[in-house]
Tab-separated table of C-alpha atoms in Angstrom:
chain	number	residue	atom	x	y	z
Z	1251	MET	CA	37.407	25.272	-12.138
Z	1252	LEU	CA	39.024	27.515	-14.761
Z	1253	ARG	CA	36.840	25.953	-17.464
Z	1254	ASP	CA	33.717	26.551	-15.395
Z	1255	TYR	CA	34.790	30.135	-14.848
Z	1256	GLU	CA	35.416	30.718	-18.560
Z	1257	ASP	CA	32.023	29.153	-19.400
Z	1258	GLY	CA	30.312	31.540	-17.008
Z	1259	LEU	CA	29.272	28.754	-14.628
Z	1260	THR	CA	29.168	29.049	-10.883
Z	1261	ILE	CA	32.115	27.162	-9.424
Z	1262	ALA	CA	30.818	24.346	-7.245
Z	1263	PRO	CA	32.114	24.606	-3.680
Z	1264	GLY	CA	34.591	21.829	-3.051
Z	1265	GLU	CA	33.598	21.182	0.562
Z	1266	SER	CA	29.930	20.253	-0.017
Z	1267	THR	CA	29.283	16.661	1.030
Z	1268	VAL	CA	26.690	14.029	0.188
Z	1269	ALA	CA	25.371	14.282	3.758
Z	1270	GLN	CA	24.765	18.024	3.380
Z	1271	ALA	CA	22.997	17.495	0.068
Z	1272	ALA	CA	20.904	14.674	1.548
Z	1273	THR	CA	19.906	16.793	4.544
Z	1274	ASP	CA	18.911	19.628	2.212
Z	1275	TRP	CA	16.786	17.278	0.111
Z	1276	LEU	CA	15.007	15.877	3.161
Z	1277	ALA	CA	14.294	19.384	4.421
Z	1278	TYR	CA	13.080	20.996	1.205
Z	1279	GLY	CA	12.742	18.399	-1.547
Z	1280	LEU	CA	9.872	16.330	-0.151
Z	1281	SER	CA	7.272	19.016	0.516
Z	1282	GLY	CA	3.744	18.109	-0.524
Z	1283	LEU	CA	4.347	14.358	-0.498
Z	1284	ASP	CA	2.384	11.863	1.555
Z	1285	PRO	CA	3.679	11.686	5.158
Z	1286	SER	CA	4.320	7.961	4.798
Z	1287	THR	CA	6.423	8.619	1.678
Z	1288	VAL	CA	8.412	11.264	3.528
Z	1289	ALA	CA	8.953	8.882	6.438
Z	1290	THR	CA	10.107	6.082	4.119
Z	1291	ASN	CA	12.550	8.313	2.247
Z	1292	THR	CA	13.889	9.758	5.484
Z	1293	THR	CA	14.566	6.275	6.834
Z	1294	LEU	CA	16.314	5.194	3.630
Z	1295	VAL	CA	18.521	8.282	3.572
Z	1296	LYS	CA	19.468	8.224	7.246
Z	1297	THR	CA	19.941	4.464	7.408
Z	1298	HIS	CA	21.659	3.701	4.116
Z	1299	ILE	CA	22.895	6.801	2.277
Z	1300	ILE	CA	24.362	9.118	4.889
Z	1301	PRO	CA	26.232	6.407	6.876
Z	1302	ALA	CA	27.850	4.971	3.721
Z	1303	LEU	CA	28.362	8.014	1.484
Z	1304	GLY	CA	27.676	11.014	3.680
Z	1305	LYS	CA	31.295	12.049	4.245
Z	1306	ARG	CA	32.142	11.898	0.548
Z	1307	LYS	CA	32.508	15.297	-1.112
Z	1308	LEU	CA	30.019	15.802	-3.906
Z	1309	ARG	CA	32.670	16.642	-6.483
Z	1310	ASP	CA	34.626	13.481	-5.538
Z	1311	LEU	CA	31.654	11.113	-5.743
Z	1312	SER	CA	32.169	8.839	-8.755
Z	1313	ALA	CA	29.974	6.403	-10.639
Z	1314	GLN	CA	32.252	3.635	-9.405
Z	1315	ASP	CA	31.550	4.665	-5.796
Z	1316	VAL	CA	27.821	4.450	-6.442
Z	1317	ASP	CA	28.114	1.119	-8.271
Z	1318	LYS	CA	30.046	-0.379	-5.371
Z	1319	TRP	CA	27.561	0.961	-2.823
Z	1320	LEU	CA	24.545	-0.356	-4.753
Z	1321	ALA	CA	26.203	-3.757	-5.227
Z	1322	GLY	CA	26.735	-4.011	-1.464
Z	1323	LYS	CA	23.101	-3.150	-0.749
Z	1324	ALA	CA	21.898	-5.691	-3.324
Z	1325	LYS	CA	23.511	-8.491	-1.300
Z	1326	THR	CA	21.290	-7.845	1.704
Z	1327	HIS	CA	18.195	-6.073	0.346
Z	1328	SER	CA	15.477	-6.699	-2.222
Z	1329	THR	CA	15.600	-5.219	-5.706
Z	1330	SER	CA	12.737	-2.858	-4.868
Z	1331	THR	CA	14.645	-1.475	-1.865
Z	1332	VAL	CA	17.842	-1.022	-3.902
Z	1333	THR	CA	15.786	0.735	-6.582
Z	1334	ARG	CA	14.392	3.139	-3.969
Z	1335	LEU	CA	17.885	3.821	-2.658
Z	1336	HIS	CA	19.116	4.583	-6.174
Z	1337	SER	CA	16.121	6.883	-6.713
Z	1338	CYS	CA	16.731	8.778	-3.463
Z	1339	LEU	CA	20.435	9.311	-4.170
Z	1340	ASN	CA	19.658	10.300	-7.749
Z	1341	ARG	CA	17.220	12.992	-6.605
Z	1342	ILE	CA	19.620	14.188	-3.921
Z	1343	ILE	CA	22.448	14.714	-6.402
Z	1344	LYS	CA	20.105	16.166	-9.016
Z	1345	ARG	CA	18.923	18.786	-6.513
Z	1346	ALA	CA	22.515	19.582	-5.552
Z	1347	MET	CA	23.399	19.910	-9.242
Z	1348	ALA	CA	20.512	22.354	-9.786
Z	1349	ARG	CA	21.937	24.476	-6.978
Z	1350	ASP	CA	25.470	24.513	-8.369
Z	1351	LYS	CA	26.862	22.227	-5.670
Z	1352	VAL	CA	28.189	19.763	-8.237
Z	1353	ARG	CA	28.598	19.781	-12.028
Z	1354	ARG	CA	27.052	16.428	-12.986
Z	1355	ASN	CA	24.931	13.648	-11.572
Z	1356	VAL	CA	26.984	10.451	-11.647
Z	1357	VAL	CA	24.095	8.441	-10.175
Z	1358	GLU	CA	22.289	8.605	-13.520
Z	1359	LEU	CA	25.166	6.633	-15.021
Z	1360	CYS	CA	24.587	3.686	-12.676
Z	1361	ARG	CA	22.202	0.790	-13.129
Z	1362	VAL	CA	20.319	-0.876	-10.296
Z	1363	PRO	CA	21.676	-4.393	-9.646
Z	1364	GLN	CA	19.469	-7.372	-8.931
Z	1365	GLY	CA	18.821	-7.633	-5.210
Z	1366	LYS	CA	17.688	-10.442	-2.947
Z	1367	GLU	CA	14.376	-12.101	-3.650
Z	1368	GLY	CA	11.748	-10.233	-1.668
Z	1369	ARG	CA	9.124	-11.909	0.502
Z	1370	PRO	CA	6.480	-13.154	-1.933
Z	1371	SER	CA	2.914	-12.100	-1.308
Z	1372	LYS	CA	0.601	-14.939	-0.401
Z	1373	ALA	CA	-3.083	-15.649	-0.674
Z	1374	LEU	CA	-5.414	-17.609	1.568
Z	1375	THR	CA	-6.963	-20.772	0.248
Z	1376	MET	CA	-10.705	-21.294	0.633
Z	1377	ALA	CA	-10.210	-23.346	3.804
Z	1378	GLN	CA	-7.746	-20.825	5.247
Z	1379	ALA	CA	-10.087	-17.920	4.475
Z	1380	GLU	CA	-12.924	-19.616	6.337
Z	1381	GLU	CA	-10.545	-20.365	9.215
Z	1382	VAL	CA	-9.485	-16.701	9.467
Z	1383	LEU	CA	-13.092	-15.492	9.326
Z	1384	LYS	CA	-14.083	-17.927	12.071
Z	1385	ALA	CA	-11.133	-16.839	14.245
Z	1386	ALA	CA	-12.110	-13.176	13.811
Z	1387	GLU	CA	-15.748	-13.709	14.831
Z	1388	GLY	CA	-16.639	-11.973	18.037
Z	1389	GLY	CA	-13.718	-9.572	17.757
Z	1390	LYS	CA	-14.835	-6.124	18.804
Z	1391	ASN	CA	-12.965	-4.090	16.223
Z	1392	LEU	CA	-11.489	-6.135	13.406
Z	1393	TYR	CA	-14.062	-8.750	12.456
Z	1394	ALA	CA	-16.033	-6.498	10.114
Z	1395	TYR	CA	-12.787	-5.074	8.743
Z	1396	ILE	CA	-11.453	-8.530	7.846
Z	1397	VAL	CA	-14.737	-9.604	6.254
Z	1398	VAL	CA	-15.043	-6.471	4.099
Z	1399	SER	CA	-11.360	-6.561	3.139
Z	1400	LEU	CA	-11.467	-10.218	2.119
Z	1401	LEU	CA	-14.820	-10.058	0.318
Z	1402	THR	CA	-14.331	-6.751	-1.561
Z	1403	GLY	CA	-10.561	-6.574	-2.159
Z	1404	ALA	CA	-10.369	-2.967	-0.928
Z	1405	ARG	CA	-6.931	-1.673	0.044
Z	1406	THR	CA	-6.188	-1.287	3.733
Z	1407	GLU	CA	-5.705	2.491	3.337
Z	1408	GLU	CA	-9.122	2.694	1.637
Z	1409	LEU	CA	-10.926	0.808	4.396
Z	1410	ARG	CA	-9.309	2.860	7.143
Z	1411	ALA	CA	-10.781	6.006	5.534
Z	1412	LEU	CA	-14.199	4.515	4.740
Z	1413	ARG	CA	-17.107	6.615	6.022
Z	1414	TRP	CA	-20.670	5.566	6.680
Z	1415	ASP	CA	-21.988	8.126	4.195
Z	1416	HIS	CA	-20.153	6.135	1.500
Z	1417	VAL	CA	-21.951	2.909	2.469
Z	1418	ASP	CA	-25.474	1.880	1.445
Z	1419	LEU	CA	-26.606	-1.240	3.301
Z	1420	VAL	CA	-30.106	-1.294	1.770
Z	1421	GLY	CA	-29.796	-0.493	-1.921
Z	1422	ASN	CA	-32.831	-0.420	-4.203
Z	1423	LEU	CA	-33.361	-3.799	-5.792
Z	1424	ASP	CA	-36.781	-2.738	-7.152
Z	1425	GLY	CA	-35.289	0.162	-9.106
Z	1426	THR	CA	-34.436	0.316	-12.796
Z	1427	PRO	CA	-31.713	-0.708	-12.873
Z	1428	PRO	CA	-31.765	-2.432	-9.478
Z	1429	ILE	CA	-29.137	-1.122	-7.046
Z	1430	PRO	CA	-27.679	-3.644	-4.571
Z	1431	PRO	CA	-26.140	-2.646	-1.251
Z	1432	TYR	CA	-22.770	-1.086	-2.017
Z	1433	VAL	CA	-19.674	0.644	-0.727
Z	1434	ALA	CA	-18.235	3.668	-2.553
Z	1435	VAL	CA	-14.419	3.476	-2.436
Z	1436	TRP	CA	-13.617	7.121	-3.106
Z	1437	CYS	CA	-11.190	8.015	-0.329
Z	1438	SER	CA	-8.089	6.738	1.433
Z	1439	VAL	CA	-5.781	7.792	4.237
Z	1440	ARG	CA	-3.203	8.905	1.656
Z	1441	ASN	CA	-2.122	12.542	1.562
Z	1442	GLY	CA	-5.061	14.653	0.384
Z	1443	GLY	CA	-7.533	11.853	1.099
Z	1444	ASP	CA	-7.635	10.630	-2.496
Z	1445	THR	CA	-7.361	7.052	-3.697
Z	1446	LYS	CA	-4.128	5.660	-5.075
Z	1447	THR	CA	-5.074	6.351	-8.700
Z	1448	ARG	CA	-8.057	7.848	-10.516
Z	1449	LYS	CA	-9.289	4.397	-11.536
Z	1450	SER	CA	-9.067	3.292	-7.915
Z	1451	ARG	CA	-12.311	5.194	-7.342
Z	1452	ARG	CA	-14.986	2.565	-7.670
Z	1453	THR	CA	-18.353	1.527	-6.270
Z	1454	LEU	CA	-18.560	-2.119	-5.197
Z	1455	ALA	CA	-21.643	-4.226	-4.613
Z	1456	LEU	CA	-21.538	-5.812	-1.169
Z	1457	PRO	CA	-21.901	-9.559	-0.591
Z	1458	LYS	CA	-24.592	-10.416	1.953
Z	1459	ARG	CA	-21.971	-11.419	4.505
Z	1460	CYS	CA	-20.482	-7.909	4.309
Z	1461	VAL	CA	-23.916	-6.317	4.689
Z	1462	ASP	CA	-24.623	-8.404	7.790
Z	1463	VAL	CA	-21.357	-7.600	9.552
Z	1464	LEU	CA	-21.578	-3.902	8.669
Z	1465	ILE	CA	-25.091	-3.699	10.130
Z	1466	GLU	CA	-23.712	-5.279	13.318
Z	1467	GLN	CA	-20.763	-2.866	13.240
Z	1468	GLN	CA	-23.051	0.150	12.946
Z	1469	GLU	CA	-25.325	-1.042	15.752
Z	1470	ALA	CA	-22.325	-1.703	18.002
Z	1471	GLN	CA	-20.963	1.809	17.401
Z	1472	GLN	CA	-24.323	3.369	18.228
Z	1473	LYS	CA	-24.420	1.496	21.532
Z	1474	GLU	CA	-20.989	2.778	22.604
Z	1475	PRO	CA	-21.018	5.442	25.342
Z	1476	GLY	CA	-20.623	8.932	23.955
Z	1477	ASP	CA	-20.571	9.669	20.256
Z	1478	ALA	CA	-16.846	9.783	19.455
Z	1479	TRP	CA	-17.397	7.575	16.418
Z	1480	SER	CA	-20.043	9.873	14.921
Z	1481	GLU	CA	-17.752	12.909	14.794
Z	1482	HIS	CA	-15.689	11.418	11.986
Z	1483	GLY	CA	-18.302	8.984	10.698
Z	1484	LEU	CA	-15.735	6.240	10.107
Z	1485	VAL	CA	-16.854	2.671	9.558
Z	1486	PHE	CA	-13.685	1.285	11.156
Z	1487	ALA	CA	-12.466	3.607	13.882
Z	1488	SER	CA	-10.318	3.655	17.002
Z	1489	THR	CA	-11.920	3.911	20.439
Z	1490	ALA	CA	-11.563	7.688	20.062
Z	1491	GLY	CA	-13.436	7.620	16.768
Z	1492	THR	CA	-10.360	8.489	14.701
Z	1493	GLU	CA	-8.717	6.640	11.811
Z	1494	LEU	CA	-7.119	3.311	12.632
Z	1495	ASP	CA	-3.337	3.239	12.594
Z	1496	ALA	CA	-1.790	0.833	10.072
Z	1497	ALA	CA	0.508	-0.691	12.692
Z	1498	ASN	CA	-2.393	-1.323	15.083
Z	1499	VAL	CA	-4.412	-2.990	12.326
Z	1500	ARG	CA	-1.433	-5.204	11.532
Z	1501	ARG	CA	-0.926	-6.193	15.180
Z	1502	THR	CA	-4.626	-6.902	15.726
Z	1503	PHE	CA	-4.806	-8.916	12.513
Z	1504	ARG	CA	-1.866	-11.045	13.601
Z	1505	ARG	CA	-3.550	-11.680	16.950
Z	1506	VAL	CA	-6.458	-13.117	14.984
Z	1507	ILE	CA	-4.085	-15.259	12.914
Z	1508	LYS	CA	-2.663	-16.728	16.143
Z	1509	HIS	CA	-5.985	-18.537	16.602
Z	1510	THR	CA	-5.619	-20.310	13.261
Z	1511	SER	CA	-3.216	-22.900	11.886
Z	1512	LEU	CA	-1.281	-20.113	10.102
Z	1513	ASN	CA	1.938	-18.452	11.254
Z	1514	PRO	CA	1.056	-14.831	12.261
Z	1515	LYS	CA	4.559	-13.630	11.378
Z	1516	GLU	CA	3.999	-14.575	7.759
Z	1517	TRP	CA	0.730	-12.729	7.152
Z	1518	THR	CA	-0.281	-9.070	6.880
Z	1519	PRO	CA	-3.662	-7.354	6.269
Z	1520	ARG	CA	-2.750	-6.501	2.655
Z	1521	GLU	CA	-2.760	-10.217	1.844
Z	1522	LEU	CA	-6.517	-10.255	2.369
Z	1523	ARG	CA	-6.641	-8.280	-0.896
Z	1524	HIS	CA	-4.386	-10.848	-2.565
Z	1525	SER	CA	-6.711	-13.560	-1.265
Z	1526	PHE	CA	-9.714	-11.776	-2.794
Z	1527	VAL	CA	-8.017	-11.888	-6.198
Z	1528	SER	CA	-6.970	-15.516	-5.779
Z	1529	LEU	CA	-10.389	-16.761	-4.672
Z	1530	LEU	CA	-12.178	-14.965	-7.495
Z	1531	SER	CA	-9.663	-16.257	-10.023
Z	1532	ASP	CA	-10.086	-19.809	-8.718
Z	1533	ASN	CA	-13.821	-19.351	-9.108
Z	1534	GLY	CA	-13.499	-18.432	-12.792
Z	1535	THR	CA	-13.906	-14.643	-12.590
Z	1536	PRO	CA	-12.368	-13.009	-15.711
Z	1537	LEU	CA	-9.124	-11.066	-15.234
Z	1538	GLU	CA	-10.738	-7.907	-16.644
Z	1539	GLU	CA	-13.458	-8.035	-13.990
Z	1540	ILE	CA	-10.940	-8.642	-11.188
Z	1541	SER	CA	-8.903	-5.678	-12.423
Z	1542	ARG	CA	-11.935	-3.375	-12.191
Z	1543	LEU	CA	-12.906	-4.689	-8.766
Z	1544	VAL	CA	-9.487	-4.026	-7.234
Z	1545	GLY	CA	-9.213	-0.599	-8.884
Z	1546	HIS	CA	-6.300	-1.203	-11.238
Z	1547	SER	CA	-5.753	0.974	-14.298
Z	1548	SER	CA	-5.341	-2.084	-16.534
Z	1549	THR	CA	-5.192	-5.861	-16.472
Z	1550	ALA	CA	-1.433	-5.582	-16.962
Z	1551	VAL	CA	-1.133	-4.060	-13.471
Z	1552	THR	CA	-3.262	-6.840	-12.002
Z	1553	GLU	CA	-1.159	-9.519	-13.666
Z	1554	LEU	CA	2.087	-7.889	-12.517
Z	1555	VAL	CA	1.080	-7.374	-8.884
Z	1556	TYR	CA	-0.957	-10.552	-8.448
Z	1557	ARG	CA	0.723	-12.846	-10.948
Z	1558	LYS	CA	0.955	-15.660	-8.365
Z	1559	GLN	CA	-2.725	-15.346	-7.492
Z	1560	ILE	CA	-4.086	-15.281	-11.067
Z	1561	ARG	CA	-4.952	-18.702	-12.478
Z	1562	PRO	CA	-4.695	-19.702	-16.164
Z	1563	VAL	CA	-8.497	-19.772	-16.512
Z	1564	LEU	CA	-9.832	-16.510	-15.350
Z	1565	HIS	CA	-18.777	-12.615	-13.253
Z	1566	GLY	CA	-19.039	-9.875	-10.565
Z	1567	GLY	CA	-17.114	-9.498	-7.340
Z	1568	ALA	CA	-19.932	-9.639	-4.801
Z	1569	VAL	CA	-21.723	-12.508	-6.564
Z	1570	GLY	CA	-18.457	-14.410	-6.935
Z	1571	MET	CA	-17.527	-14.003	-3.283
Z	1572	ASP	CA	-21.028	-14.981	-2.141
Z	1573	ARG	CA	-20.802	-18.152	-4.203
Z	1574	THR	CA	-17.205	-18.912	-3.224
Z	1575	LEU	CA	-17.755	-18.556	0.507
Z	1576	ARG	CA	-21.244	-20.119	0.323
Z	1577	CYS	CA	-22.910	-17.024	1.726
Z	1578	ASP	CA	-26.167	-17.777	-0.089
Z	1579	ARG	CA	-26.975	-20.391	2.551
Z	1580	GLU	CA	-27.627	-17.543	4.999
Z	1581	ARG	CA	-30.287	-15.967	2.800
């Protein structure tokens, strides 16, 4: 304290705790972030950080304390979760340090240990994909969603924000160059309405099966009493015409899976995107083309995220999916 005083530094109050710093960070350090990100960080802090380290005074928190805490979390949580916990605590202490609550950030001295193996993402085989599509047929809300998700590889947050004015179900095949029916993936339900990355903005040709189900979806919406759906213009909407909730999509998807040979507890809507990559890769589509179709910034991202779905031997998404799922027989 004398050294801080002689150096002209503000003397950090000795009674400030990790819990106080964490509460301050949650209140003021997350402004402008996506609501889902805020919710995730809040859960991590209140569930893991405050109960374990909250009572510790900031000036007494040591790197050894953090190492021990991270090691304990690594025994029961995945590496990605432990990494997020480390990141949250790091930002909490860094904010406290910037406000003269503590002199240094000991969290930066700690490495993230290897956690438990997370649940691996899976992909549907050809037979399983057909089984899921058959089980979804006749479903009032999710059939078209499942078909478009599986046959285009769009993210669930992109489909939930998809508007009819971003869909062309006719195209112009007589033009120069010819324009097939397409969907413009330019928005998502993320904060600000933008896609995950700049390269995630893409325009995808639609397989005939997608065109057919989307025409049916549009006709069904127009027949509904009232015009709640038209106010927001969403392709996939709730009964009130608003954006679908992620949890409701997940529950409805698992109800579909119950009518297949698959275990509904083991599958989520995001794995339709993984299945898109896997089926195209099995069909010989080049990795570079798959990367563009799923909106990744590079093939390295595609290989990292979908490494279990990419085959050793890796031409367009809509054509590939039409051929893979034998949609040409309907033409």
